[in-house]
């Protein structure tokens, strides 16, 4: 089986004296445990230096069928929380001290009857950090993965990235990052560059349950 793995490899340009919100990234995975059981893992990253909002605790994760109908949603408390070490790709420079990234990991096991067409697993949160200067401000984020129809793929877990990227890259300097992922079934992975999804809003920053698909991509700030 070949899995198409959409990879958000997205350059975010920061200024550190700007008024900020908090979301800077996220990932969502599932692992098949047998029977109808699936482990769901959500990782959310926030700016803990400029960020104004804390992590959701609990987070609302929704499950939608192929017709975009909500099948169920679950509320998941934070399992692990901590800071990400500041690293930089150049040995000649040291990371600035006024930058802080924090992660929250959510884990839960759910029993799912996968309908025809599969299930889309979704988490949404607004808003992305306002110190990102190449995006229109007050946009949120949608993190999603799809559990396929078990009549087509009876045993399947989502791929997971092996490494976190460095928290800094140096302007006008080349860098290399291994963005490989591992698949539990050993399936072939195909990577695709794409724009991130928008999600939630400043009027409803923590939708419970998340809004149904399809989702719009974020809007870039001209001239980016």
Short mmCIF file of C-alpha atoms in Angstrom, two decimals:
data_model
loop_
_atom_site.label_atom_id
_atom_site.label_comp_id
_atom_site.label_asym_id
_atom_site.label_seq_id
_atom_site.Cartn_x
_atom_site.Cartn_y
_atom_site.Cartn_z
CA UNK A 1 0.00 0.00 0.00
CA UNK A 2 1.17 3.55 -0.80
CA UNK A 3 0.20 6.27 1.65
CA UNK A 4 0.05 9.86 0.52
CA UNK A 5 1.45 11.91 3.35
CA UNK A 6 0.69 15.61 3.16
CA UNK A 7 3.54 17.41 4.81
CA UNK A 8 3.16 20.97 6.01
CA UNK A 9 6.68 22.20 5.43
CA UNK A 10 5.80 25.83 5.93
CA UNK A 11 8.12 28.75 6.55
CA UNK A 12 6.78 30.96 9.33
CA UNK A 13 8.45 34.34 9.66
CA UNK A 14 8.47 35.70 13.20
CA UNK A 15 8.90 39.08 14.82
CA UNK A 16 9.17 38.86 18.57
CA UNK A 17 7.81 42.22 19.71
CA UNK A 18 4.38 41.62 18.18
CA UNK A 19 1.18 41.00 20.07
CA UNK A 20 0.63 37.24 19.96
CA UNK A 21 -1.90 34.46 20.37
CA UNK A 22 -0.30 31.02 20.71
CA UNK A 23 -0.63 28.22 18.13
CA UNK A 24 2.53 27.50 16.11
CA UNK A 25 1.93 23.91 14.93
CA UNK A 26 0.42 20.50 15.53
CA UNK A 27 0.20 16.84 14.50
CA UNK A 28 -2.46 14.16 14.84
CA UNK A 29 -1.94 10.39 14.52
CA UNK A 30 -3.80 7.13 15.05
CA UNK A 31 -2.54 3.64 15.84
CA UNK A 32 -4.66 0.55 15.21
CA UNK A 33 -4.75 -1.66 18.34
CA UNK A 34 -6.94 -4.51 17.06
CA UNK A 35 -10.68 -5.04 16.94
CA UNK A 36 -12.38 -1.65 16.90
CA UNK A 37 -9.74 0.02 19.11
CA UNK A 38 -7.59 2.93 17.99
CA UNK A 39 -5.12 5.04 19.94
CA UNK A 40 -5.36 8.71 19.01
CA UNK A 41 -2.36 10.98 19.63
CA UNK A 42 -2.54 14.75 19.25
CA UNK A 43 0.49 17.04 19.56
CA UNK A 44 -0.01 20.81 19.77
CA UNK A 45 2.77 23.41 19.87
CA UNK A 46 2.43 26.92 21.28
CA UNK A 47 4.49 30.06 21.75
CA UNK A 48 5.04 30.27 25.50
CA UNK A 49 6.95 33.57 25.34
CA UNK A 50 4.44 35.71 23.43
CA UNK A 51 1.49 33.34 23.61
CA UNK A 52 -1.60 34.58 25.40
CA UNK A 53 -3.75 31.43 25.51
CA UNK A 54 -3.03 28.13 27.28
CA UNK A 55 -3.45 24.69 25.77
CA UNK A 56 -6.93 23.20 25.68
CA UNK A 57 -7.44 20.84 28.59
CA UNK A 58 -9.40 18.89 27.55
CA UNK A 59 -9.09 19.05 23.76
CA UNK A 60 -12.13 18.18 21.62
CA UNK A 61 -11.36 15.68 18.83
CA UNK A 62 -14.07 14.98 16.25
CA UNK A 63 -14.65 12.03 13.92
CA UNK A 64 -16.43 12.69 10.60
CA UNK A 65 -17.65 10.27 7.94
CA UNK A 66 -17.08 10.67 4.20
CA UNK A 67 -20.26 12.76 3.94
CA UNK A 68 -18.83 15.20 6.53
CA UNK A 69 -21.28 14.11 9.24
CA UNK A 70 -20.08 14.04 12.84
CA UNK A 71 -19.99 10.43 14.04
CA UNK A 72 -18.61 11.12 17.53
CA UNK A 73 -16.32 13.42 19.44
CA UNK A 74 -14.13 12.84 22.47
CA UNK A 75 -12.63 15.12 25.11
CA UNK A 76 -9.01 14.31 25.89
CA UNK A 77 -6.92 15.73 28.75
CA UNK A 78 -3.24 16.59 28.40
CA UNK A 79 -1.05 13.51 28.91
CA UNK A 80 2.36 15.20 28.76
CA UNK A 81 3.40 18.85 28.60
CA UNK A 82 6.79 20.53 28.40
CA UNK A 83 9.15 22.89 26.62
CA UNK A 84 10.99 22.20 23.37
CA UNK A 85 14.73 22.80 23.62
CA UNK A 86 15.92 25.74 21.51
CA UNK A 87 18.28 24.48 18.81
CA UNK A 88 19.85 26.19 15.84
CA UNK A 89 21.29 24.78 12.62
CA UNK A 90 24.49 26.84 12.64
CA UNK A 91 27.29 26.01 15.11
CA UNK A 92 28.47 29.64 14.88
CA UNK A 93 25.33 31.14 16.39
CA UNK A 94 23.41 30.75 19.64
CA UNK A 95 19.61 30.75 19.88
CA UNK A 96 17.95 33.94 21.16
CA UNK A 97 16.70 33.79 24.73
CA UNK A 98 13.35 35.52 24.15
CA UNK A 99 11.81 32.55 22.33
CA UNK A 100 9.93 29.69 23.97
CA UNK A 101 8.06 26.81 22.37
CA UNK A 102 5.93 24.43 24.42
CA UNK A 103 4.20 21.19 23.47
CA UNK A 104 1.16 19.36 24.82
CA UNK A 105 0.52 15.70 24.02
CA UNK A 106 -2.94 14.18 24.23
CA UNK A 107 -3.48 10.40 24.13
CA UNK A 108 -6.71 8.41 24.23
CA UNK A 109 -8.01 5.02 23.13
CA UNK A 110 -11.37 4.99 21.35
CA UNK A 111 -13.63 2.25 20.00
CA UNK A 112 -14.68 3.06 16.45
CA UNK A 113 -16.93 1.36 13.93
CA UNK A 114 -15.35 2.64 10.73
CA UNK A 115 -18.10 3.38 8.17
CA UNK A 116 -17.86 3.02 4.41
CA UNK A 117 -15.49 5.72 3.17
CA UNK A 118 -13.54 5.86 6.45
CA UNK A 119 -13.36 8.47 9.19
CA UNK A 120 -11.63 11.84 9.29
CA UNK A 121 -10.11 12.64 12.70
CA UNK A 122 -10.05 16.40 13.41
CA UNK A 123 -8.79 18.90 15.99
CA UNK A 124 -9.16 22.68 15.58
CA UNK A 125 -7.87 25.69 17.51
CA UNK A 126 -7.61 29.43 16.97
CA UNK A 127 -5.55 31.41 16.75
CA UNK A 128 -2.14 31.12 15.18
CA UNK A 129 0.60 33.23 16.72
CA UNK A 130 0.30 36.88 15.62
CA UNK A 131 4.09 37.17 15.51
CA UNK A 132 3.98 35.19 12.23
CA UNK A 133 4.42 37.97 9.68
CA UNK A 134 3.68 36.09 6.44
CA UNK A 135 0.09 35.21 7.39
CA UNK A 136 -3.04 37.29 7.69
CA UNK A 137 -3.64 37.45 11.44
CA UNK A 138 -6.42 35.86 13.51
CA UNK A 139 -6.38 32.58 11.61
CA UNK A 140 -6.73 29.22 13.29
CA UNK A 141 -5.51 25.70 12.57
CA UNK A 142 -7.05 22.35 11.64
CA UNK A 143 -5.08 19.14 12.19
CA UNK A 144 -6.58 16.08 10.56
CA UNK A 145 -5.87 12.50 9.55
CA UNK A 146 -8.03 9.87 7.85
CA UNK A 147 -8.72 6.31 9.01
CA UNK A 148 -9.51 4.38 5.81
CA UNK A 149 -12.47 2.11 5.19
CA UNK A 150 -11.62 -1.22 6.88
CA UNK A 151 -13.27 -3.07 3.99
CA UNK A 152 -10.47 -1.67 1.81
CA UNK A 153 -7.61 -1.48 4.34
CA UNK A 154 -8.42 -3.72 7.34
CA UNK A 155 -5.23 -2.99 9.33
CA UNK A 156 -3.73 0.47 9.21
CA UNK A 157 -1.96 3.02 11.40
CA UNK A 158 -0.95 6.51 10.32
CA UNK A 159 2.72 7.31 9.63
CA UNK A 160 4.53 9.41 12.24
CA UNK A 161 7.35 11.88 11.74
CA UNK A 162 10.66 10.77 13.21
CA UNK A 163 12.10 14.13 14.27
CA UNK A 164 11.15 17.66 15.21
CA UNK A 165 12.75 20.37 13.06
CA UNK A 166 15.16 22.83 14.62
CA UNK A 167 13.43 25.73 16.33
CA UNK A 168 15.62 28.19 14.35
CA UNK A 169 17.20 28.41 10.93
CA UNK A 170 19.73 31.06 9.96
CA UNK A 171 18.89 33.71 7.40
CA UNK A 172 20.85 33.35 4.12
CA UNK A 173 22.38 30.07 5.29
CA UNK A 174 21.61 26.64 3.80
CA UNK A 175 20.10 24.00 6.05
CA UNK A 176 19.07 20.35 5.77
CA UNK A 177 16.38 18.53 7.72
CA UNK A 178 15.39 14.86 7.54
CA UNK A 179 11.60 15.02 7.40
CA UNK A 180 11.17 11.24 7.10
CA UNK A 181 8.36 9.37 8.79
CA UNK A 182 7.88 5.78 9.91
CA UNK A 183 4.88 3.62 9.04
CA UNK A 184 3.92 0.74 11.34
CA UNK A 185 2.85 -1.50 8.44
CA UNK A 186 5.89 -0.69 6.34
CA UNK A 187 3.79 0.93 3.61
CA UNK A 188 5.37 3.19 1.01
CA UNK A 189 5.04 6.89 1.84
CA UNK A 190 4.56 9.66 -0.69
CA UNK A 191 5.17 13.22 0.55
CA UNK A 192 3.31 16.28 -0.68
CA UNK A 193 3.96 19.95 0.08
CA UNK A 194 0.77 21.83 0.89
CA UNK A 195 -0.58 24.94 2.59
CA UNK A 196 -1.86 24.45 6.16
CA UNK A 197 -5.58 24.37 6.91
CA UNK A 198 -7.35 27.26 8.60
CA UNK A 199 -9.76 26.33 11.40
CA UNK A 200 -11.90 27.68 14.21
CA UNK A 201 -12.07 31.49 14.54
CA UNK A 202 -11.46 34.30 17.00
CA UNK A 203 -15.23 34.22 17.70
CA UNK A 204 -15.18 30.46 18.38
CA UNK A 205 -11.55 29.58 19.17
CA UNK A 206 -12.27 26.17 20.74
CA UNK A 207 -15.08 24.54 18.72
CA UNK A 208 -16.52 21.56 20.59
CA UNK A 209 -16.95 19.48 18.48
CA UNK A 210 -14.70 20.72 15.66
CA UNK A 211 -16.34 22.12 12.55
CA UNK A 212 -16.98 19.58 9.76
CA UNK A 213 -14.85 19.30 6.60
CA UNK A 214 -14.00 20.38 3.96
CA UNK A 215 -11.48 22.94 5.23
CA UNK A 216 -10.02 26.09 3.70
CA UNK A 217 -6.30 26.74 3.59
CA UNK A 218 -4.74 29.71 5.38
CA UNK A 219 -4.45 33.15 3.76
CA UNK A 220 -0.94 34.51 3.24
CA UNK A 221 -0.10 38.12 3.94
CA UNK A 222 0.90 39.87 0.68
CA UNK A 223 3.51 39.91 -0.79
CA UNK A 224 4.18 36.37 0.53
#
